[in-house]
Short mmCIF file of C-alpha atoms and ligand atoms in Angstrom, two decimals:
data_model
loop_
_atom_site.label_atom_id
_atom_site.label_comp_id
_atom_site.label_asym_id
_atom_site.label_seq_id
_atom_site.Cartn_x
_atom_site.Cartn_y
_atom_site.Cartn_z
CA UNK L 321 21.43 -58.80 103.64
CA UNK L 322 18.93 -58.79 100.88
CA UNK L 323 19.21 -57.01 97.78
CA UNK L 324 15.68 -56.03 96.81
CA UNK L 325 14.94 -54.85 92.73
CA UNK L 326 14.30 -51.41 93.46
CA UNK L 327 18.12 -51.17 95.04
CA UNK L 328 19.34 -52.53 91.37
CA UNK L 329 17.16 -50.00 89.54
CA UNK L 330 18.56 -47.57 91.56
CA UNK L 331 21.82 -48.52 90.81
CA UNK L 332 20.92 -49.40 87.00
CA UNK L 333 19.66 -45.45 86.46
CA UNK L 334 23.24 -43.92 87.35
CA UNK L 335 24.06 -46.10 84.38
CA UNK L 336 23.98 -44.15 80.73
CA UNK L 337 22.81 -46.05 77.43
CA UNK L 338 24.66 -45.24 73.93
CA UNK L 339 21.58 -42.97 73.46
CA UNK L 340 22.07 -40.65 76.40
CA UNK L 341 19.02 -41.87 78.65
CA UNK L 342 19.63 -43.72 81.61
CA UNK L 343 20.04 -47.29 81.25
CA UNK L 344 16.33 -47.38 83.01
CA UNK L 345 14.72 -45.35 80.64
CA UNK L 346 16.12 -47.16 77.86
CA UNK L 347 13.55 -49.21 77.87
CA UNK L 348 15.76 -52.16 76.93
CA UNK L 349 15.81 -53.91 80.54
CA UNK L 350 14.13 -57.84 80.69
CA UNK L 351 12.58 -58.54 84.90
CA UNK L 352 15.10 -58.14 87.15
CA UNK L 353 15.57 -61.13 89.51
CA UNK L 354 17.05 -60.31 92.82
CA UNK L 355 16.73 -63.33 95.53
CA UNK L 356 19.42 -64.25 97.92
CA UNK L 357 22.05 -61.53 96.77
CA UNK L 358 22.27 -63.17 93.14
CA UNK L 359 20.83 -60.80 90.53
CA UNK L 360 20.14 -61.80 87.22
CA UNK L 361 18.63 -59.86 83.91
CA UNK L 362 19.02 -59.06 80.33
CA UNK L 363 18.98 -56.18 78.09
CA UNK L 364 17.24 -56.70 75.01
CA UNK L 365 19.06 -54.54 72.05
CA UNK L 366 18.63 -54.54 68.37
CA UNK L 367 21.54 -56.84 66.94
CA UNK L 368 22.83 -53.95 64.61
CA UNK L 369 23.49 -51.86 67.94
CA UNK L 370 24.54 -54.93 69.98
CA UNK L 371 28.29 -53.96 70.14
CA UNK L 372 27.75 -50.21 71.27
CA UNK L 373 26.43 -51.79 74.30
CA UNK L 374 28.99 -53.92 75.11
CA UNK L 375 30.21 -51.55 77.51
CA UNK L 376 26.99 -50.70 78.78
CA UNK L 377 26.35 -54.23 79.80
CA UNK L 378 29.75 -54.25 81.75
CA UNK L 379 28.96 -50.89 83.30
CA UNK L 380 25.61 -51.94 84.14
CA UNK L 381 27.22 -55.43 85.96
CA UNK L 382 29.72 -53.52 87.85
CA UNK L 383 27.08 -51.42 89.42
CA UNK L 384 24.69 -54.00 90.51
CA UNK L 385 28.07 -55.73 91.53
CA UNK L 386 28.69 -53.36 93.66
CA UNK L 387 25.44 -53.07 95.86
CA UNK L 388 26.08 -54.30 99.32
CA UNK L 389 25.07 -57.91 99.50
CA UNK L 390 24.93 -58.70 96.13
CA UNK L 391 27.18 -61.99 95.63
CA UNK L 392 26.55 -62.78 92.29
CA UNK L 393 25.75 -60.71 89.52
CA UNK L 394 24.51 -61.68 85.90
CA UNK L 395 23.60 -59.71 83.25
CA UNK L 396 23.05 -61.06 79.52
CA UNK L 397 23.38 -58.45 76.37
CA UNK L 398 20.67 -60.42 74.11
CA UNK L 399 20.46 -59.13 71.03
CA UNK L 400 17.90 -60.06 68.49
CA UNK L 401 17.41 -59.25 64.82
CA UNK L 402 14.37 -57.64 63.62
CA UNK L 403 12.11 -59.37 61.24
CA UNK L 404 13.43 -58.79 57.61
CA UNK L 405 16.57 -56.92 59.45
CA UNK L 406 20.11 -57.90 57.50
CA UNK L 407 22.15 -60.45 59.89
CA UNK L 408 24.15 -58.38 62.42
CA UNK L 409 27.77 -57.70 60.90
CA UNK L 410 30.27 -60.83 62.06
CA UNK L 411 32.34 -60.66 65.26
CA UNK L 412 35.52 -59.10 65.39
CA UNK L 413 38.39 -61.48 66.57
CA UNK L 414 38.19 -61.75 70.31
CA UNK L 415 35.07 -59.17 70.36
CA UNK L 416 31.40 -60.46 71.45
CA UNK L 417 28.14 -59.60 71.38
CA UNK L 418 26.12 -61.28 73.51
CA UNK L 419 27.95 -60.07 76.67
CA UNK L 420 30.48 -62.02 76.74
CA UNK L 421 33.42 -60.86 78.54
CA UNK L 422 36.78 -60.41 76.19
CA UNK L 423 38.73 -63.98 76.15
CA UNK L 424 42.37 -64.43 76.18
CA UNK L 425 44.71 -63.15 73.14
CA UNK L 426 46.47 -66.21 72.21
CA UNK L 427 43.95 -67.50 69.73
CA UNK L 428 45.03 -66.62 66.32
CA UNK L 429 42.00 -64.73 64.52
CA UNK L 430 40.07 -66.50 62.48
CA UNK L 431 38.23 -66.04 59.09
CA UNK L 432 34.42 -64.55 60.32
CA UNK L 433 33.05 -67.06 57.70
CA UNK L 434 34.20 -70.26 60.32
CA UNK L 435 31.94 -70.84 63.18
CA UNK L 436 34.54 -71.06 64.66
CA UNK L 437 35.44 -67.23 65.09
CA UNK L 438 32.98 -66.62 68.02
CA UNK L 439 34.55 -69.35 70.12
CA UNK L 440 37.83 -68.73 72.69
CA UNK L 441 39.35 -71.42 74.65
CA UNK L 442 38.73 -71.21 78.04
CA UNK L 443 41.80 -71.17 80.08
CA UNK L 444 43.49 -74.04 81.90
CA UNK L 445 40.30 -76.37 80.22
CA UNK L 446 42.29 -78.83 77.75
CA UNK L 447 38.96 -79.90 76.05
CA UNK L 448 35.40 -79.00 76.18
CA UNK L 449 32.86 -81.61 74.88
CA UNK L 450 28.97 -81.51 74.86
CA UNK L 451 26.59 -84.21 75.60
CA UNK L 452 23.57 -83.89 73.41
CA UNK L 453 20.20 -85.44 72.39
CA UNK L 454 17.30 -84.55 70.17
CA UNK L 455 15.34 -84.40 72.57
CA UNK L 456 14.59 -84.61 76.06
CA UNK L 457 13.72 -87.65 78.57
CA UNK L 458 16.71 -89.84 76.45
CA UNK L 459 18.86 -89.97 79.87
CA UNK L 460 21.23 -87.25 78.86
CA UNK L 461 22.13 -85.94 81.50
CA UNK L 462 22.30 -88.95 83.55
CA UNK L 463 24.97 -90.27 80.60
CA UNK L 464 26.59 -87.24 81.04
CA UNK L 465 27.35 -87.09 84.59
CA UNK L 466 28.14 -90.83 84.68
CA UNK L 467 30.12 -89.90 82.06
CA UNK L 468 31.88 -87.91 83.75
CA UNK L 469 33.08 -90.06 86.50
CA UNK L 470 33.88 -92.33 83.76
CA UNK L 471 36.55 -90.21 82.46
CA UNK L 472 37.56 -89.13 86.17
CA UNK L 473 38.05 -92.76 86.65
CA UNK L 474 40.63 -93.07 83.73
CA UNK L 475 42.79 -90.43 85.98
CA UNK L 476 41.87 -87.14 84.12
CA UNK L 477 40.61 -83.76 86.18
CA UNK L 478 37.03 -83.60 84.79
CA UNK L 479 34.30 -80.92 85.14
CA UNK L 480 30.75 -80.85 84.28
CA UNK L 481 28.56 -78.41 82.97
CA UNK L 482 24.93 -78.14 83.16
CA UNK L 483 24.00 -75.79 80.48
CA UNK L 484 20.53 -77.39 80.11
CA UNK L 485 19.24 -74.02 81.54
CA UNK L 486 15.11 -74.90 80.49
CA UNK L 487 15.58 -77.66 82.77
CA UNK L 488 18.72 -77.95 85.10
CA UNK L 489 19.02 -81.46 86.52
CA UNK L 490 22.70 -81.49 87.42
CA UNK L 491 21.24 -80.73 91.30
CA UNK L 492 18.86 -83.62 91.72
CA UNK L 493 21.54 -86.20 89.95
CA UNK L 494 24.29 -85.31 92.25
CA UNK L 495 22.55 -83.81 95.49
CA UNK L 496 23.92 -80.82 95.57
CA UNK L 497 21.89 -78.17 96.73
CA UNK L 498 24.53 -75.60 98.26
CA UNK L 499 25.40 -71.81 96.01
CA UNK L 500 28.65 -72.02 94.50
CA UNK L 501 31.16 -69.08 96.49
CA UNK L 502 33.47 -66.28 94.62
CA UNK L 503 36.91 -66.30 94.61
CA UNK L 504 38.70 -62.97 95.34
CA UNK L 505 38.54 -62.27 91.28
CA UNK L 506 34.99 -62.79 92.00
CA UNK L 507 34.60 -65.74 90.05
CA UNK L 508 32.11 -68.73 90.49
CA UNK L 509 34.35 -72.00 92.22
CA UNK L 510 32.63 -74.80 90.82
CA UNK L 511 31.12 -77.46 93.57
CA UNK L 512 33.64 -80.58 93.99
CA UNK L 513 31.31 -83.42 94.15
CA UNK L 514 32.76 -87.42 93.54
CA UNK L 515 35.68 -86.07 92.22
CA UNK L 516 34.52 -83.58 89.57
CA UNK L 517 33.96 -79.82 89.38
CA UNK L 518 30.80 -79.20 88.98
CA UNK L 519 28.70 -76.04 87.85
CA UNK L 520 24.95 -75.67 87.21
CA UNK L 521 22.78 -72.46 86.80
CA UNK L 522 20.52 -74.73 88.98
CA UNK L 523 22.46 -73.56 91.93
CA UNK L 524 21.92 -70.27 91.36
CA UNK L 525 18.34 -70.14 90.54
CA UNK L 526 15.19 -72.06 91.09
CA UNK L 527 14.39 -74.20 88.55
CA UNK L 528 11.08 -72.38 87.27
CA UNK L 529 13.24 -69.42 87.41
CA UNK L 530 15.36 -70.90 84.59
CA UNK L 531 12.69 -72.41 83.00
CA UNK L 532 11.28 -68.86 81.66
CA UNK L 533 14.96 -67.65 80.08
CA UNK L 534 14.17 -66.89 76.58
CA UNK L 535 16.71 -68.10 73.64
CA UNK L 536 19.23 -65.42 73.14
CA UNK L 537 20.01 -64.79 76.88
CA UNK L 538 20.42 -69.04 77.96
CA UNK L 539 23.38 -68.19 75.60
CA UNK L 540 24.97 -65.36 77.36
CA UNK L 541 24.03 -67.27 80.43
CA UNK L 542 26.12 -70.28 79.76
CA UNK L 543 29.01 -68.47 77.87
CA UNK L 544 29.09 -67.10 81.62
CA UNK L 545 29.21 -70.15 83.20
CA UNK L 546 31.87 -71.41 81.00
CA UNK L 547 34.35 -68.23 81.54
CA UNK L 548 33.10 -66.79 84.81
CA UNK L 549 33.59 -70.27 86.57
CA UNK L 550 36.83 -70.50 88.33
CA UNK L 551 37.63 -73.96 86.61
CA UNK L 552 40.71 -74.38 87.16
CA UNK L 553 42.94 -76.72 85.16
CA UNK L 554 40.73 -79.71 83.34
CA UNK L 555 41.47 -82.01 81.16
CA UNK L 556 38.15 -82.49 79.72
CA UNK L 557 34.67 -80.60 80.54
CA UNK L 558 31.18 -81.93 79.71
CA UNK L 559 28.69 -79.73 79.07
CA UNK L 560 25.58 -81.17 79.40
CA UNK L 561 23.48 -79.46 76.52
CA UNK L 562 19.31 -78.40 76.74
CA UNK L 563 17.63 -81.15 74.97
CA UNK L 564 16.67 -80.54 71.07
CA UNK L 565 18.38 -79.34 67.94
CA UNK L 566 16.30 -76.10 67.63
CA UNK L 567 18.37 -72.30 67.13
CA UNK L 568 19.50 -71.89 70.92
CA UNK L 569 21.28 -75.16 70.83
CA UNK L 570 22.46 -74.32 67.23
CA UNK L 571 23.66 -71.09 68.79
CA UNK L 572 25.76 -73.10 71.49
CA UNK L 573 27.19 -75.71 69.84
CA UNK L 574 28.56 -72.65 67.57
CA UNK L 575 29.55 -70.39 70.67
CA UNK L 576 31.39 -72.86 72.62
CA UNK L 577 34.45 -74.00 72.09
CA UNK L 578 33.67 -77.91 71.50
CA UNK L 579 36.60 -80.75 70.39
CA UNK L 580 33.86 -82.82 69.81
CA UNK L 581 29.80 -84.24 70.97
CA UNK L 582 28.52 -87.24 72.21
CA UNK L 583 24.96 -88.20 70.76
CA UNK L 584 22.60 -89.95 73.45
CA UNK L 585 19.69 -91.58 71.57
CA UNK L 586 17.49 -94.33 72.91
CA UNK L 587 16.60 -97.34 70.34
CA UNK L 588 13.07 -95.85 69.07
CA UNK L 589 12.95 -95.13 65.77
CA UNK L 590 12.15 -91.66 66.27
CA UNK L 591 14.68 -90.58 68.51
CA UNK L 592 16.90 -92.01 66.20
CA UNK L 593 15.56 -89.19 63.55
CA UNK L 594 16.02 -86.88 66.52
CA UNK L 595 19.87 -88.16 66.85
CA UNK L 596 20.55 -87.66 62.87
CA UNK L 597 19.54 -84.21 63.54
CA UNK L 598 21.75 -83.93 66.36
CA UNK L 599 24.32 -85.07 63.97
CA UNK L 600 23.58 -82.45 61.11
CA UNK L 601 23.70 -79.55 63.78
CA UNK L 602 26.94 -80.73 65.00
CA UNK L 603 28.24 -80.79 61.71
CA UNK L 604 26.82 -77.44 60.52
CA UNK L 605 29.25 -75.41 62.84
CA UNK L 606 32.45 -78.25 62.31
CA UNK L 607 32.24 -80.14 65.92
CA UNK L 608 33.45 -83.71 65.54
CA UNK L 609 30.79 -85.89 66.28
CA UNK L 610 32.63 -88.30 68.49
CA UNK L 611 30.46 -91.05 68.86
CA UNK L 612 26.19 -92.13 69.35
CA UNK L 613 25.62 -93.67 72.59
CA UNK L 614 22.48 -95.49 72.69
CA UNK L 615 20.86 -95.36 76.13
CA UNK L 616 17.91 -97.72 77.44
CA UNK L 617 18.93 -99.67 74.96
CA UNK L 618 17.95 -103.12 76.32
CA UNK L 619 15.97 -103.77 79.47
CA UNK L 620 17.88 -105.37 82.57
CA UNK L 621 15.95 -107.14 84.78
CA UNK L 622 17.00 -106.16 88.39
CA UNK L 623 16.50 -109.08 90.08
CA UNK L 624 17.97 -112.20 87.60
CA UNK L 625 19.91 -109.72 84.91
CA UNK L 626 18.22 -111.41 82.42
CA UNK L 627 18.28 -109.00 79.30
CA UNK L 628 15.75 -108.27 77.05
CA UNK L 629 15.47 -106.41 73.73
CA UNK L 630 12.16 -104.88 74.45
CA UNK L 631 12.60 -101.89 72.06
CA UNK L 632 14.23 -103.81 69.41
CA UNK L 633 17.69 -103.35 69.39
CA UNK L 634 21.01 -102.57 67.81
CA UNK L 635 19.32 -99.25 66.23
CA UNK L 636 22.35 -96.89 67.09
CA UNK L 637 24.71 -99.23 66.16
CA UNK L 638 23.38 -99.74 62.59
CA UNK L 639 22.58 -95.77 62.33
CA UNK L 640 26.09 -94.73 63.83
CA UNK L 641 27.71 -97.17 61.13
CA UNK L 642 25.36 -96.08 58.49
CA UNK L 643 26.48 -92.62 58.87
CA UNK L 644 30.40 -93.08 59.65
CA UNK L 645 30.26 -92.42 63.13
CA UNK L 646 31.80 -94.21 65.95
CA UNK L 647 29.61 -95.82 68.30
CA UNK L 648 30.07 -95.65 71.57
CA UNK L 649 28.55 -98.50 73.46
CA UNK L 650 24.71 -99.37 74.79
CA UNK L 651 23.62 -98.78 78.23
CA UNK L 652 20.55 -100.87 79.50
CA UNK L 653 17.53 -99.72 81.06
CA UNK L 654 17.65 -100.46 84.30
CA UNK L 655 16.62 -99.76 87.79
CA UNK L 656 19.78 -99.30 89.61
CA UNK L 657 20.70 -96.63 86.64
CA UNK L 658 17.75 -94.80 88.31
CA UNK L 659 17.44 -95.01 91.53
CA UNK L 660 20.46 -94.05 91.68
CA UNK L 661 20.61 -90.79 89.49
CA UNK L 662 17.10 -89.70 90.80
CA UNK L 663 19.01 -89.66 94.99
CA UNK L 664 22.08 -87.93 93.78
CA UNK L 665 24.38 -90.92 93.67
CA UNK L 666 25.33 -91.54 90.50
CA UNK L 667 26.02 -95.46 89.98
CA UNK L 668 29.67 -95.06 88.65
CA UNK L 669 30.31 -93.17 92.46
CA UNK L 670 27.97 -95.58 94.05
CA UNK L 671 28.20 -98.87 92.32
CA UNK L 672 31.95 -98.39 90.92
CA UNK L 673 32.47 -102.35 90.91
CA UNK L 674 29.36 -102.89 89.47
CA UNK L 675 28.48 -103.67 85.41
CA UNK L 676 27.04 -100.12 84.93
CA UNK L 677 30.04 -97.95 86.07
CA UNK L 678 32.34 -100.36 83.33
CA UNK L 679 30.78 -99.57 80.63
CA UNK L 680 30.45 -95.85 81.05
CA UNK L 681 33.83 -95.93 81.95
CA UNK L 682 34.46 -97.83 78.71
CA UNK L 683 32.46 -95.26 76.52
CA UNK L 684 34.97 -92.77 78.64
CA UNK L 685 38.11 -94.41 76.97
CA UNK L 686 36.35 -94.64 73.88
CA UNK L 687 35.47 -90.79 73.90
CA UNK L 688 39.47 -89.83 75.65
CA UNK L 689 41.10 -91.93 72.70
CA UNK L 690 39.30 -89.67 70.46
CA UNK L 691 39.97 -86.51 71.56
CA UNK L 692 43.68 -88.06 72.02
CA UNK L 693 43.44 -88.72 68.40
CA UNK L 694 42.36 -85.53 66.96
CA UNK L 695 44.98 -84.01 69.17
CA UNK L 696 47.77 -86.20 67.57
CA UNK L 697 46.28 -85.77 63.99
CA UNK L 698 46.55 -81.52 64.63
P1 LIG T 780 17.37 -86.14 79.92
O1 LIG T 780 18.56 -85.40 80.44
O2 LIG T 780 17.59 -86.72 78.55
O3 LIG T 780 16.08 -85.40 80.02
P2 LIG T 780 17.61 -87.73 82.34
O4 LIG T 780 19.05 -88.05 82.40
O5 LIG T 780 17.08 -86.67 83.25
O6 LIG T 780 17.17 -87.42 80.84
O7 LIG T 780 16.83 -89.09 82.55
C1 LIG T 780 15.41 -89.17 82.51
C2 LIG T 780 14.96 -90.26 83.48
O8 LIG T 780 15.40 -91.53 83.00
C3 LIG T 780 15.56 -90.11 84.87
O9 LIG T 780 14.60 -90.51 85.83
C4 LIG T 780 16.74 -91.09 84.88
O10 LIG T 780 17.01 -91.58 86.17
C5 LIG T 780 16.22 -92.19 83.99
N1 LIG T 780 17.29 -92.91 83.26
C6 LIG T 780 18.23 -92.39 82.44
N2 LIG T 780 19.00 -93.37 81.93
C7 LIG T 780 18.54 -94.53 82.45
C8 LIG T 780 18.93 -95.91 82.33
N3 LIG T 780 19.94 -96.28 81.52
N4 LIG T 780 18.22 -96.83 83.04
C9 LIG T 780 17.19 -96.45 83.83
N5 LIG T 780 16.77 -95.20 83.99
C10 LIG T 780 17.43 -94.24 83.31
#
């Protein structure tokens, strides 16, 4: 049965706004996408009023939730500060604002001045870790995914998440094309693919639909995906971050609950500038940097293996040790990386014997005995 946009308006009008007018004439609703029974918009508030709408947002999700044939629904509070405006007041412990629904009690409040006070744990998820790069094209999120199975390989539950909303690619890399179901608390159950659990906004929407999600909602988007995803107990889950250092990734790294990041830089020069910004950003909102990996680092030839350092080489290393932080290790360019990632078989799950799938599996132990460490240091 399809759900068509007037059904949700329809829906959205028996809704009230803190100013008395129906949630339709608020004039405060983004383009409403409706296609397959998954409905997806924002409303666009002042910051100062954000938390008055809270609620509204919630009403406004259980109606549309409750349309016949509407499977999922998801509906972002994004709200933006005026030019000149004074910043929005800080969150209450264990209150949002971007639509975020309330998070379990056992976190001890923190002081509003940490970054730290907007983030919750997310139940039964031991440790969340992103998987970033300044910018895109670097092989992030084929590191990420291969990651992944690295970690998986080392025996621990591991999830993936593809928050890289402008440009979801977590579909293509592993093949999966199918719409995640709801469980009867109406949560999204992740995809089990080679072992992991695996979530993307991908499989929700097409990808041009994600491409045109504008800053403040891709955050209420993924803080979704992160606590309305039916997880399930994980030791670790990589979230695979958008490219870039810019506000909404700022926003992220702050909003999510991270132990730690893994930098992916390639040997150029400038994406080495790109990874030092990477590095500021994560320090900014007090995520351990865990490590640089530096991807494409050397070129493998495919047929003799003979290597070659056509992009100069050992750029990471010397940056990573320049700046106190571990490095991780250096994949090569090469072909069988590729092919592989680009027909959803990721070479750790195809080629686990092979060179490739040992040394992401060896930047996996690197990146567990780290978080092991922190752990033991706490
Ligand atoms: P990003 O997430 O940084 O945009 P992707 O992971 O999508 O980058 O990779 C971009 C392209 O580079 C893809 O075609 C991917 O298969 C390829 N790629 C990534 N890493 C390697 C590698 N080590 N060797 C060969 N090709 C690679």
């Amino acid at each position: 049965m399809s759900v068509t946009q007037q059904q949700v308006l329809d829906a959205l009008a028996k809704v009230a706004s803190p100013r008395g007018v129906a949630l339709t004439n608020a004039n405060v609703l983004s383009a409403i996408t409706a296609t397959d029974g998954k409905v997806f918009f924002s409303i666009n508030v002042d910051a100062a009023e954000a938390r008055a709408w809270e609620s509204v947002r919630a009403q406004a999700e259980a109606a549309v939730r409750a349309i016949p044939g509407v499977s999922v629904a998801m509906i972002a509070l994004t709200a933006e500060r005026k030019p000149g405006a004074a910043p929005p007041p800080p969150p209450q412990p264990h209150r949002h604002t971007h639509g975020v629904q309330p998070v379990s009690a056992h976190k001890p409040p923190q002081s509003p001045a940490s970054p730290m006070s907007k983030q919750a744990e997310i139940p039964g998820v031991a440790a969340v870790i992103a998987v970033a790069s300044g910018k895109g094209g670097v092989g992030k999120s084929t590191t990420a995914l291969n990651l992944a199975l690295g970690l998986r390989d080392l025996g621990l539950r591991v999830g993936l998440l593809d928050a890289d909303i402008y440009g979801p690619s977590v579909p293509r890399l592993t093949g999966i094309h199918e719409k995640p179901k709801l469980n009867d608390d109406r949560k999204m159950i992740p995809i089990e693919r080679f072992g992991l659990a695996i979530m993307s906004i991908g499989f929700l929407v097409e990808e041009e639909t994600a491409m045109i999600w504008r800053g403040p909602m891709v955050m209420s988007a993924i803080t979704q995906m992160l606590r309305d995803v039916a997880w399930g107990t994980l030791d670790i889950l990589v979230v695979d971050m958008p490219p870039g250092t810019g506000d909404a990734q700022l926003t992220l790294a702050q909003n999510v609950p991270l132990k730690g990041a893994v930098i992916i830089s390639t040997p150029q020069d400038l994406s080495l500038i790109d990874a030092r910004r990477g590095l500021a950003m994560f320090k900014k909102v007090n995520v351990p940097v865990l490590g640089i990996v530096e991807n494409m680092s050397y070129f493998q030839c495919p047929h003799c293996g003979t290597r070659s350092d056509i992009f100069g080489h050992g750029g990471a290393r010397h940056e990573a040790e320049r700046l106190g932080v571990p490095f991780l290790g250096e994949i090569p360019l090469h072909m069988s990386i590729r092919t592989t990632s680009d027909s959803g078989n990721p070479v750790v799950a195809s080629e686990p014997d092979g060179p490739h799938a040992a040394i992401y599996r060896e930047i996996g132990t690197k990146v567990r005995d780290q978080l092991q460490g922190a752990n033991a240091a706490a």
